mmCIF file of C-alpha atoms in Angstrom:
data_model
loop_
_atom_site.group_PDB
_atom_site.id
_atom_site.type_symbol
_atom_site.label_atom_id
_atom_site.label_comp_id
_atom_site.label_asym_id
_atom_site.label_seq_id
_atom_site.Cartn_x
_atom_site.Cartn_y
_atom_site.Cartn_z
ATOM 1 C CA MET I 1 105.645 131.693 65.358
ATOM 2 C CA THR I 2 108.907 133.762 65.689
ATOM 3 C CA GLN I 3 108.415 137.356 64.559
ATOM 4 C CA ARG I 4 110.414 140.458 65.016
ATOM 5 C CA PHE I 5 109.210 143.435 66.938
ATOM 6 C CA ASP I 6 112.023 145.868 67.854
ATOM 7 C CA ASP I 7 112.295 147.633 71.261
ATOM 8 C CA ALA I 8 109.229 146.195 73.038
ATOM 9 C CA ARG I 9 109.764 145.886 76.686
ATOM 10 C CA ILE I 10 107.873 143.979 79.283
ATOM 11 C CA LEU I 11 108.326 144.379 83.159
ATOM 12 C CA MET I 12 107.159 141.621 85.217
ATOM 13 C CA TYR I 13 106.493 141.795 88.998
ATOM 14 C CA SER I 14 106.896 138.853 91.373
ATOM 15 C CA HIS I 15 106.569 139.540 94.969
ATOM 16 C CA ASP I 16 107.961 136.053 96.078
ATOM 17 C CA THR I 17 107.424 135.786 99.886
ATOM 18 C CA PHE I 18 107.078 131.977 100.511
ATOM 19 C CA GLY I 19 108.472 129.694 97.779
ATOM 20 C CA LEU I 20 109.376 129.947 94.294
ATOM 21 C CA GLY I 21 106.084 129.686 92.599
ATOM 22 C CA HIS I 22 105.715 133.409 91.418
ATOM 23 C CA LEU I 23 109.238 133.618 89.991
ATOM 24 C CA ARG I 24 108.943 130.299 88.226
ATOM 25 C CA ARG I 25 105.904 131.199 86.565
ATOM 26 C CA CYS I 26 107.144 134.573 85.529
ATOM 27 C CA ARG I 27 110.286 132.990 84.236
ATOM 28 C CA THR I 28 108.346 130.408 82.135
ATOM 29 C CA ILE I 29 106.161 133.234 80.605
ATOM 30 C CA ALA I 30 109.135 135.521 79.912
ATOM 31 C CA HIS I 31 111.095 132.738 78.207
ATOM 32 C CA SER I 32 108.200 131.745 76.020
ATOM 33 C CA LEU I 33 107.764 135.263 74.935
ATOM 34 C CA VAL I 34 111.323 136.097 73.943
ATOM 35 C CA GLU I 35 111.337 132.783 72.099
ATOM 36 C CA ASP I 36 108.265 133.950 70.085
ATOM 37 C CA PHE I 37 109.226 137.676 69.693
ATOM 38 C CA ARG I 38 112.900 138.229 68.940
ATOM 39 C CA GLY I 39 112.849 141.901 69.545
ATOM 40 C CA LEU I 40 111.426 141.616 73.012
ATOM 41 C CA GLN I 41 113.236 142.323 76.284
ATOM 42 C CA VAL I 42 111.793 141.120 79.530
ATOM 43 C CA LEU I 43 112.807 142.178 83.008
ATOM 44 C CA ILE I 44 111.558 140.484 86.177
ATOM 45 C CA ILE I 45 111.297 142.152 89.471
ATOM 46 C CA SER I 46 111.578 139.434 92.056
ATOM 47 C CA GLY I 47 111.878 139.176 96.112
ATOM 48 C CA ALA I 48 112.978 135.460 95.771
ATOM 49 C CA THR I 49 116.291 135.075 97.702
ATOM 50 C CA ILE I 50 117.552 132.545 95.320
ATOM 51 C CA ALA I 51 116.414 134.320 91.908
ATOM 52 C CA GLY I 52 120.097 134.076 90.671
ATOM 53 C CA ALA I 53 120.107 130.222 91.049
ATOM 54 C CA PHE I 54 118.066 129.969 87.807
ATOM 55 C CA ASP I 55 119.181 130.541 84.391
ATOM 56 C CA TYR I 56 117.760 133.154 82.229
ATOM 57 C CA ARG I 57 117.541 133.149 78.366
ATOM 58 C CA ALA I 58 118.877 136.020 76.390
ATOM 59 C CA ARG I 59 116.817 139.365 76.669
ATOM 60 C CA VAL I 60 115.406 137.903 80.163
ATOM 61 C CA ASP I 61 116.792 139.365 83.330
ATOM 62 C CA PHE I 62 115.753 140.165 86.867
ATOM 63 C CA VAL I 63 116.158 142.888 89.377
ATOM 64 C CA LYS I 64 116.267 141.583 92.989
ATOM 65 C CA THR I 65 114.506 143.358 95.853
ATOM 66 C CA PRO I 66 115.164 142.855 99.536
ATOM 67 C CA SER I 67 113.540 139.602 100.588
ATOM 68 C CA VAL I 68 110.487 139.365 102.813
ATOM 69 C CA ILE I 69 109.181 135.853 104.090
ATOM 70 C CA LYS I 70 105.780 134.893 104.990
ATOM 71 C CA LEU I 71 105.454 132.949 108.173
ATOM 72 C CA ARG I 72 103.114 130.060 108.654
ATOM 73 C CA ASN I 73 100.672 132.112 110.530
ATOM 74 C CA GLY I 74 100.266 134.385 107.403
ATOM 75 C CA GLU I 75 102.224 137.319 108.786
ATOM 76 C CA TYR I 76 105.490 138.818 107.125
ATOM 77 C CA THR I 77 108.970 139.535 108.267
ATOM 78 C CA SER I 78 112.214 140.597 106.777
ATOM 79 C CA MET I 79 114.519 137.889 105.539
ATOM 80 C CA GLU I 80 117.371 139.924 107.238
ATOM 81 C CA ARG I 81 116.053 139.913 110.830
ATOM 82 C CA HIS I 82 118.111 142.926 111.888
ATOM 83 C CA ILE I 83 116.134 145.068 109.305
ATOM 84 C CA ASP I 84 112.743 146.460 110.263
ATOM 85 C CA LEU I 85 109.943 145.239 107.943
ATOM 86 C CA ASN I 86 108.618 148.608 107.139
ATOM 87 C CA GLU I 87 112.199 149.767 106.323
ATOM 88 C CA THR I 88 112.407 146.730 103.945
ATOM 89 C CA LEU I 89 109.112 147.645 102.340
ATOM 90 C CA ARG I 90 110.062 151.078 101.712
ATOM 91 C CA MET I 91 113.380 149.837 99.940
ATOM 92 C CA ARG I 92 111.289 147.445 97.834
ATOM 93 C CA GLN I 93 108.891 150.119 96.966
ATOM 94 C CA ALA I 94 111.739 152.533 95.916
ATOM 95 C CA ILE I 95 113.451 149.912 93.805
ATOM 96 C CA ILE I 96 110.228 148.918 91.928
ATOM 97 C CA ARG I 97 109.450 152.593 91.023
ATOM 98 C CA ARG I 98 113.091 153.257 89.933
ATOM 99 C CA THR I 99 113.148 150.231 87.863
ATOM 100 C CA ALA I 100 109.908 151.155 86.047
ATOM 101 C CA GLU I 101 111.143 154.674 85.535
ATOM 102 C CA THR I 102 114.516 153.422 84.017
ATOM 103 C CA PHE I 103 113.148 150.528 82.014
ATOM 104 C CA GLN I 104 110.000 152.257 80.631
ATOM 105 C CA PRO I 105 107.998 149.073 79.834
ATOM 106 C CA ASP I 106 105.366 148.836 77.215
ATOM 107 C CA ILE I 107 103.566 146.267 79.249
ATOM 108 C CA PHE I 108 103.771 145.689 82.967
ATOM 109 C CA ILE I 109 102.406 142.056 84.120
ATOM 110 C CA VAL I 110 101.890 141.634 87.972
ATOM 111 C CA ASP I 111 101.789 138.199 89.185
ATOM 112 C CA LYS I 112 98.959 137.300 91.654
ATOM 113 C CA GLU I 113 99.120 140.281 94.079
ATOM 114 C CA PRO I 114 97.097 143.086 92.350
ATOM 115 C CA LEU I 115 98.757 146.084 94.493
ATOM 116 C CA GLY I 116 101.922 144.043 95.385
ATOM 117 C CA LEU I 117 103.037 143.028 98.775
ATOM 118 C CA ARG I 118 101.422 145.403 101.263
ATOM 119 C CA GLY I 119 100.453 147.798 98.249
ATOM 120 C CA GLU I 120 104.049 148.196 97.426
ATOM 121 C CA ILE I 121 103.378 148.708 93.604
ATOM 122 C CA GLU I 122 100.361 150.907 93.794
ATOM 123 C CA ASP I 123 102.544 154.125 93.295
ATOM 124 C CA THR I 124 104.338 152.406 90.325
ATOM 125 C CA LEU I 125 101.026 151.083 88.620
ATOM 126 C CA SER I 126 99.728 155.020 88.950
ATOM 127 C CA TYR I 127 102.922 156.059 87.423
ATOM 128 C CA LEU I 128 102.960 153.445 84.492
ATOM 129 C CA LYS I 129 99.076 154.013 83.940
ATOM 130 C CA ALA I 130 99.755 157.849 83.497
ATOM 131 C CA ARG I 131 102.535 157.221 80.795
ATOM 132 C CA GLY I 132 100.259 154.647 78.860
ATOM 133 C CA THR I 133 101.789 151.449 79.777
ATOM 134 C CA THR I 134 99.309 148.357 79.376
ATOM 135 C CA LEU I 135 98.990 146.912 82.793
ATOM 136 C CA VAL I 136 98.064 143.207 83.133
ATOM 137 C CA LEU I 137 97.299 141.154 86.109
ATOM 138 C CA GLY I 138 98.092 137.476 86.189
ATOM 139 C CA LEU I 139 96.018 135.195 88.424
ATOM 140 C CA ARG I 140 96.411 131.516 89.287
ATOM 141 C CA GLU I 141 93.563 129.476 88.463
ATOM 142 C CA VAL I 142 93.119 129.123 92.130
ATOM 143 C CA MET I 143 93.649 132.020 94.504
ATOM 144 C CA ASP I 144 92.275 130.908 97.764
ATOM 145 C CA ALA I 145 88.938 130.044 99.565
ATOM 146 C CA PRO I 146 86.477 132.662 98.307
ATOM 147 C CA ASP I 147 85.587 134.002 101.783
ATOM 148 C CA LEU I 148 89.316 134.419 102.784
ATOM 149 C CA LEU I 149 90.161 136.191 99.406
ATOM 150 C CA GLU I 150 87.091 138.331 99.662
ATOM 151 C CA ALA I 151 87.983 139.569 103.218
ATOM 152 C CA GLU I 152 91.772 140.315 102.127
ATOM 153 C CA TRP I 153 90.607 142.224 99.243
ATOM 154 C CA ARG I 154 87.755 144.087 100.785
ATOM 155 C CA LYS I 155 90.059 145.302 103.552
ATOM 156 C CA ASN I 156 92.482 146.786 101.050
ATOM 157 C CA ASP I 157 89.918 147.919 98.323
ATOM 158 C CA VAL I 158 91.455 145.704 95.951
ATOM 159 C CA MET I 159 88.570 144.952 93.630
ATOM 160 C CA ARG I 160 88.077 148.811 92.941
ATOM 161 C CA LYS I 161 91.787 149.336 92.284
ATOM 162 C CA ILE I 162 91.793 146.393 89.915
ATOM 163 C CA GLY I 163 89.182 148.294 87.919
ATOM 164 C CA LEU I 164 91.213 151.419 88.240
ATOM 165 C CA PHE I 165 94.485 150.200 86.997
ATOM 166 C CA TYR I 166 94.440 146.986 84.942
ATOM 167 C CA ASP I 167 93.781 146.717 81.255
ATOM 168 C CA MET I 168 93.682 142.858 81.065
ATOM 169 C CA ILE I 169 93.551 140.114 83.646
ATOM 170 C CA TRP I 170 94.897 136.827 82.557
ATOM 171 C CA THR I 171 93.696 133.634 84.423
ATOM 172 C CA TYR I 172 96.452 130.754 84.153
ATOM 173 C CA GLY I 173 93.936 128.041 83.708
ATOM 174 C CA PRO I 174 90.953 126.912 81.619
ATOM 175 C CA PRO I 175 87.675 128.205 82.458
ATOM 176 C CA ASP I 176 86.299 124.648 83.119
ATOM 177 C CA PHE I 177 88.773 123.875 85.850
ATOM 178 C CA TYR I 178 88.181 126.692 88.275
ATOM 179 C CA ASP I 179 87.394 130.310 88.434
ATOM 180 C CA PRO I 180 89.788 132.241 90.756
ATOM 181 C CA LEU I 181 87.271 134.995 91.629
ATOM 182 C CA VAL I 182 84.303 132.503 92.272
ATOM 183 C CA GLY I 183 82.104 133.724 95.143
ATOM 184 C CA LEU I 184 83.347 137.237 94.801
ATOM 185 C CA ASP I 185 81.244 140.193 93.627
ATOM 186 C CA VAL I 186 83.145 141.075 90.422
ATOM 187 C CA PRO I 187 81.780 144.010 88.505
ATOM 188 C CA PRO I 188 81.053 143.275 84.809
ATOM 189 C CA THR I 189 83.740 145.616 83.713
ATOM 190 C CA ILE I 190 86.223 143.568 85.419
ATOM 191 C CA ARG I 191 84.838 140.359 84.170
ATOM 192 C CA ALA I 192 85.045 141.676 80.636
ATOM 193 C CA ARG I 193 88.829 142.269 80.947
ATOM 194 C CA MET I 194 89.518 138.545 82.098
ATOM 195 C CA LYS I 195 90.956 135.952 79.824
ATOM 196 C CA PHE I 196 91.187 132.238 80.789
ATOM 197 C CA VAL I 197 94.485 131.639 78.894
ATOM 198 C CA GLY I 198 94.957 128.054 80.138
ATOM 199 C CA PHE I 199 97.575 126.155 82.104
ATOM 200 C CA LEU I 200 101.257 127.085 81.343
ATOM 201 C CA GLN I 201 102.910 124.102 79.560
ATOM 202 C CA ARG I 202 106.517 123.221 80.566
ATOM 203 C CA ARG I 203 109.055 121.881 78.210
ATOM 204 C CA LEU I 204 112.574 120.344 78.757
ATOM 205 C CA SER I 205 115.300 122.750 78.370
ATOM 206 C CA HIS I 206 117.542 120.252 76.854
ATOM 207 C CA ALA I 207 120.295 121.376 79.321
ATOM 208 C CA GLU I 208 122.641 118.693 80.756
ATOM 209 C CA LEU I 209 120.707 116.377 82.881
ATOM 210 C CA PRO I 210 121.016 116.870 86.564
ATOM 211 C CA GLY I 211 123.778 114.585 87.954
ATOM 212 C CA HIS I 212 121.626 113.516 90.870
ATOM 213 C CA ARG I 213 118.865 112.119 88.838
ATOM 214 C CA PRO I 214 118.751 108.392 89.748
ATOM 215 C CA GLU I 215 119.235 105.635 87.219
ATOM 216 C CA GLY I 216 116.161 103.601 86.328
ATOM 217 C CA ASP I 217 112.538 104.255 87.657
ATOM 218 C CA TYR I 218 112.025 106.537 90.595
ATOM 219 C CA ILE I 219 109.291 108.468 92.219
ATOM 220 C CA LEU I 220 110.014 112.133 92.631
ATOM 221 C CA VAL I 221 108.943 113.798 95.952
ATOM 222 C CA THR I 222 108.861 117.739 95.954
ATOM 223 C CA THR I 223 107.449 120.266 98.143
ATOM 224 C CA GLY I 224 108.422 123.255 95.919
ATOM 225 C CA GLY I 225 110.177 125.752 97.950
ATOM 226 C CA GLY I 226 110.257 123.601 100.941
ATOM 227 C CA GLY I 227 109.415 126.293 103.530
ATOM 228 C CA ASP I 228 106.394 124.167 104.811
ATOM 229 C CA GLY I 229 107.198 120.792 103.364
ATOM 230 C CA ALA I 230 108.927 119.171 106.028
ATOM 231 C CA ASP I 231 105.675 117.278 107.255
ATOM 232 C CA LEU I 232 105.253 115.663 103.818
ATOM 233 C CA ILE I 233 108.806 114.588 103.584
ATOM 234 C CA HIS I 234 108.521 113.174 107.301
ATOM 235 C CA ASP I 235 105.520 111.186 106.286
ATOM 236 C CA VAL I 236 107.136 109.643 103.256
ATOM 237 C CA ILE I 237 110.014 108.578 105.186
ATOM 238 C CA HIS I 238 107.866 107.163 107.847
ATOM 239 C CA ALA I 239 105.857 105.118 105.380
ATOM 240 C CA TYR I 240 109.103 103.522 104.099
ATOM 241 C CA GLN I 241 110.148 102.662 107.763
ATOM 242 C CA GLN I 242 106.772 101.015 108.526
ATOM 243 C CA ASP I 243 106.439 99.107 105.387
ATOM 244 C CA PRO I 244 109.384 96.866 104.268
ATOM 245 C CA THR I 245 107.524 95.939 101.036
ATOM 246 C CA LEU I 246 107.633 99.568 99.893
ATOM 247 C CA LYS I 247 110.735 99.447 97.718
ATOM 248 C CA HIS I 248 110.261 102.117 94.862
ATOM 249 C CA LYS I 249 113.389 104.262 94.693
ATOM 250 C CA ALA I 250 112.421 107.823 95.754
ATOM 251 C CA LEU I 251 114.150 111.034 94.824
ATOM 252 C CA ILE I 252 113.224 113.669 97.510
ATOM 253 C CA VAL I 253 113.763 117.316 96.746
ATOM 254 C CA LEU I 254 113.613 119.232 100.221
ATOM 255 C CA GLY I 255 113.371 122.713 98.661
ATOM 256 C CA PRO I 256 115.802 125.495 99.276
ATOM 257 C CA TYR I 257 113.598 127.324 101.954
ATOM 258 C CA MET I 258 113.198 124.387 104.235
ATOM 259 C CA PRO I 259 114.713 125.396 107.616
ATOM 260 C CA ALA I 260 118.145 123.946 108.258
ATOM 261 C CA ARG I 261 117.240 122.213 111.436
ATOM 262 C CA LYS I 262 114.343 120.326 109.712
ATOM 263 C CA ARG I 263 116.374 119.436 106.697
ATOM 264 C CA GLN I 264 119.138 117.807 109.110
ATOM 265 C CA LYS I 265 116.562 115.834 110.910
ATOM 266 C CA LEU I 266 115.021 114.555 107.729
ATOM 267 C CA ILE I 267 118.375 113.631 106.223
ATOM 268 C CA ALA I 268 119.325 111.813 109.418
ATOM 269 C CA LYS I 269 115.826 109.908 109.653
ATOM 270 C CA SER I 270 116.374 108.706 106.030
ATOM 271 C CA ALA I 271 119.874 107.591 106.397
ATOM 272 C CA GLY I 272 119.055 103.998 106.909
ATOM 273 C CA ILE I 273 116.655 103.706 103.999
ATOM 274 C CA PRO I 274 118.407 102.551 100.873
ATOM 275 C CA PHE I 275 115.584 103.404 98.554
ATOM 276 C CA ILE I 276 115.560 106.990 99.175
ATOM 277 C CA LYS I 277 118.000 109.692 97.801
ATOM 278 C CA MET I 278 117.581 113.135 99.002
ATOM 279 C CA ILE I 279 118.808 116.457 97.638
ATOM 280 C CA GLU I 280 118.240 120.225 98.670
ATOM 281 C CA PHE I 281 117.437 121.887 95.443
ATOM 282 C CA ASP I 282 117.500 121.603 91.788
ATOM 283 C CA SER I 283 116.967 124.589 89.421
ATOM 284 C CA HIS I 284 115.756 122.121 86.581
ATOM 285 C CA MET I 285 112.909 120.493 88.170
ATOM 286 C CA GLU I 286 111.422 119.805 84.654
ATOM 287 C CA GLU I 287 114.012 117.349 83.922
ATOM 288 C CA LEU I 288 113.389 115.480 87.457
ATOM 289 C CA ILE I 289 109.802 115.416 86.812
ATOM 290 C CA ALA I 290 110.113 114.269 83.183
ATOM 291 C CA GLY I 291 112.230 111.401 84.146
ATOM 292 C CA ALA I 292 110.108 110.227 87.057
ATOM 293 C CA ARG I 293 107.689 107.316 86.980
ATOM 294 C CA ALA I 294 105.410 109.292 89.160
ATOM 295 C CA VAL I 295 105.261 112.411 91.477
ATOM 296 C CA VAL I 296 104.360 113.058 95.101
ATOM 297 C CA ALA I 297 103.873 116.733 95.815
ATOM 298 C CA MET I 298 101.909 119.232 97.816
ATOM 299 C CA GLY I 299 100.394 120.481 94.505
ATOM 300 C CA GLY I 300 101.538 124.182 94.030
ATOM 301 C CA TYR I 301 100.754 125.673 90.600
ATOM 302 C CA ASN I 302 104.003 125.075 88.864
ATOM 303 C CA THR I 303 104.329 121.551 90.041
ATOM 304 C CA TYR I 304 100.790 120.843 88.898
ATOM 305 C CA CYS I 305 101.532 122.239 85.446
ATOM 306 C CA GLU I 306 104.630 120.037 85.314
ATOM 307 C CA ILE I 307 102.677 116.949 86.176
ATOM 308 C CA LEU I 308 100.276 117.588 83.452
ATOM 309 C CA SER I 309 102.956 118.599 81.010
ATOM 310 C CA PHE I 310 104.980 115.492 81.478
ATOM 311 C CA ASP I 311 101.837 113.290 81.934
ATOM 312 C CA LYS I 312 102.857 111.671 85.309
ATOM 313 C CA PRO I 313 100.684 109.871 87.683
ATOM 314 C CA ALA I 314 100.580 111.937 90.936
ATOM 315 C CA LEU I 315 99.671 111.806 94.612
ATOM 316 C CA ILE I 316 99.061 115.237 95.954
ATOM 317 C CA VAL I 317 99.073 116.041 99.691
ATOM 318 C CA PRO I 318 98.186 119.647 99.859
ATOM 319 C CA ARG I 319 98.921 122.300 102.361
ATOM 320 C CA ILE I 320 95.560 123.476 103.813
ATOM 321 C CA ARG I 321 96.951 126.584 105.875
ATOM 322 C CA PRO I 322 97.316 129.612 105.918
ATOM 323 C CA ARG I 323 95.874 129.471 102.266
ATOM 324 C CA GLN I 324 93.528 126.846 100.833
ATOM 325 C CA GLU I 325 94.732 127.072 97.274
ATOM 326 C CA GLN I 326 96.491 123.764 97.166
ATOM 327 C CA LEU I 327 93.592 121.991 98.739
ATOM 328 C CA ILE I 328 91.019 123.473 96.473
ATOM 329 C CA ARG I 329 93.226 122.617 93.312
ATOM 330 C CA ALA I 330 93.903 119.051 94.440
ATOM 331 C CA ARG I 331 90.320 118.307 95.193
ATOM 332 C CA ARG I 332 89.188 119.731 91.681
ATOM 333 C CA ALA I 333 92.050 117.724 89.957
ATOM 334 C CA ALA I 334 91.092 114.530 91.914
ATOM 335 C CA GLU I 335 87.479 115.103 91.006
ATOM 336 C CA LEU I 336 88.518 115.078 87.194
ATOM 337 C CA GLY I 337 90.648 111.923 87.741
ATOM 338 C CA LEU I 338 93.922 113.873 87.114
ATOM 339 C CA VAL I 339 95.535 113.004 90.442
ATOM 340 C CA GLN I 340 95.196 111.176 93.566
ATOM 341 C CA MET I 341 94.828 113.074 96.751
ATOM 342 C CA LEU I 342 95.410 112.377 100.461
ATOM 343 C CA LEU I 343 94.768 115.039 103.240
ATOM 344 C CA PRO I 344 97.681 115.741 105.552
ATOM 345 C CA GLU I 345 96.037 113.900 108.350
ATOM 346 C CA GLU I 346 95.643 110.898 106.098
ATOM 347 C CA ALA I 347 99.217 110.886 104.865
ATOM 348 C CA GLU I 348 100.302 110.613 108.804
ATOM 349 C CA ASP I 349 98.774 107.015 108.554
ATOM 350 C CA ALA I 350 102.270 105.312 107.501
ATOM 351 C CA LEU I 351 100.669 102.084 106.315
ATOM 352 C CA ARG I 352 97.929 103.911 104.314
ATOM 353 C CA PHE I 353 100.393 106.201 102.819
ATOM 354 C CA ALA I 354 102.789 103.433 101.951
ATOM 355 C CA ALA I 355 99.945 101.524 100.124
ATOM 356 C CA GLU I 356 99.231 104.757 98.032
ATOM 357 C CA LEU I 357 102.934 105.178 97.279
ATOM 358 C CA LYS I 358 103.303 101.460 96.036
ATOM 359 C CA ALA I 359 100.270 101.698 93.826
ATOM 360 C CA LEU I 360 101.241 105.115 92.374
ATOM 361 C CA PRO I 361 103.381 104.244 89.415
ATOM 362 C CA SER I 362 100.397 102.087 88.067
ATOM 363 C CA ARG I 363 97.852 104.756 88.450
ATOM 364 C CA PRO I 364 96.389 106.238 85.460
ATOM 365 C CA ARG I 365 98.399 109.258 83.855
ATOM 366 C CA PRO I 366 96.416 112.499 83.425
ATOM 367 C CA SER I 367 95.981 112.007 79.692
ATOM 368 C CA GLN I 368 94.195 108.819 80.329
ATOM 369 C CA SER I 369 91.563 110.422 82.540
ATOM 370 C CA ALA I 370 91.348 113.623 80.329
ATOM 371 C CA PRO I 371 92.423 112.813 76.876
ATOM 372 C CA ASP I 372 91.253 116.381 75.523
ATOM 373 C CA LEU I 373 93.245 118.201 78.117
ATOM 374 C CA ARG I 374 95.355 120.905 76.505
ATOM 375 C CA LEU I 375 97.944 123.392 78.053
ATOM 376 C CA GLU I 376 97.685 126.267 75.989
ATOM 377 C CA GLY I 377 98.463 129.234 78.298
ATOM 378 C CA LEU I 378 101.758 130.160 76.828
ATOM 379 C CA VAL I 379 100.383 130.018 73.252
ATOM 380 C CA HIS I 380 97.372 132.182 74.066
ATOM 381 C CA ILE I 381 99.577 134.640 76.049
ATOM 382 C CA SER I 382 101.951 135.003 72.896
ATOM 383 C CA GLU I 383 98.791 135.636 70.810
ATOM 384 C CA ILE I 384 97.690 138.343 73.066
ATOM 385 C CA VAL I 385 101.061 139.999 73.111
ATOM 386 C CA GLY I 386 101.371 139.514 69.403
ATOM 387 C CA ASP I 387 97.911 141.359 68.789
ATOM 388 C CA TRP I 388 98.957 144.174 71.241
ATOM 389 C CA LEU I 389 102.408 144.672 69.533
ATOM 390 C CA GLU I 390 100.609 144.522 65.971
ATOM 391 C CA GLN I 391 98.217 147.263 67.214
ATOM 392 C CA ARG I 392 101.004 149.247 68.489
ATOM 393 C CA SER I 393 102.614 149.239 65.180
ATOM 394 C CA VAL I 394 99.588 150.351 63.461
ATOM 395 C CA ARG I 395 99.070 153.250 65.794
ATOM 396 C CA HIS I 396 102.755 154.238 65.342
ATOM 397 C CA LEU I 397 102.276 153.937 61.563
ATOM 398 C CA ALA I 398 99.151 156.188 61.653
ATOM 399 C CA LEU I 399 100.869 158.590 63.810
ATOM 400 C CA VAL I 400 103.906 158.891 61.420
ATOM 401 C CA GLU I 401 101.670 159.088 58.376
ATOM 402 C CA GLY I 402 99.583 161.807 60.162
ATOM 403 C CA ARG I 403 102.552 163.970 60.532
ATOM 404 C CA SER I 404 103.966 163.658 57.081
#
């Protein structure tokens, strides 16, 4: 569907305080759009500390803001501990506004946080709205438990401001999977702007295969960014220790945000198990998931899309605090037969976990449970952007003809 639209610019915002999910989702969308529209430029604003560790296609670039991390209790702190959080937020806000002024985007896509981290993009939204930029809010198919999301949004007057600023709301999932705003009082004017685009399909990049990908069959164990993934990795290792009949090769990806002390403990704990190989990070997770027999994960949005895209049997052990997003997604997917699920306390039972791990490669793939499942999010986003660009061309032509 490659078309040519010259000088169209899309700015994306990814707050990135805990993990890699927001940046990876933005990057996936950006790469798909520049592939479909050769005249398009995409700039991603990201707070991810390792934004530069990923490769970016031509006409996709990123601007790094100072990093803020989310603690397990839900509070925030500056990545650089000697800098005050409020000072960091002021720097981030200034960088975001200046980037918008300089880049002058036609479309601004905001990932998940309607007003940004602590309201840091509200000023930029007002500026871009005034100059006619089309403002898009992109929501995961699952945000959080309705009562928690409603309380958070009510406190910051978020629903009213969504109605004030945003022209479109894209939900990155199909309508029959989950509604991110279920249980909230959503005005009809906002509902009318929502489009369920579908899950975002992943493809192989055809880059050189990661050198640490094991030969033969293996189970991939991933915790995403890894900031809160140590418990799952510990339970996997413990299952191998307690059940000598568990002999599947396992490649464990710890994640770049796992605290160093926990990482060292887990490496030491797994040292005597010949079936386990452990690495810290890989920027081409798609290749590792595509090559695996099965996947064990906490079930963040991107990993879930990759499990579906590459049709892998999966065992999900979701995070349940401070957000319930992974738990809600895992329960719904298990209900549909797409994945197996264990609660964290169930995974602590080493023999039960070992039995699940042994059975996992023989479990049904998602396509066997849901043969009609389609991942069409990227296709639908390109259709929406294509329609917008076409309308812009028509408006521009009408303006030119009106002047002549």
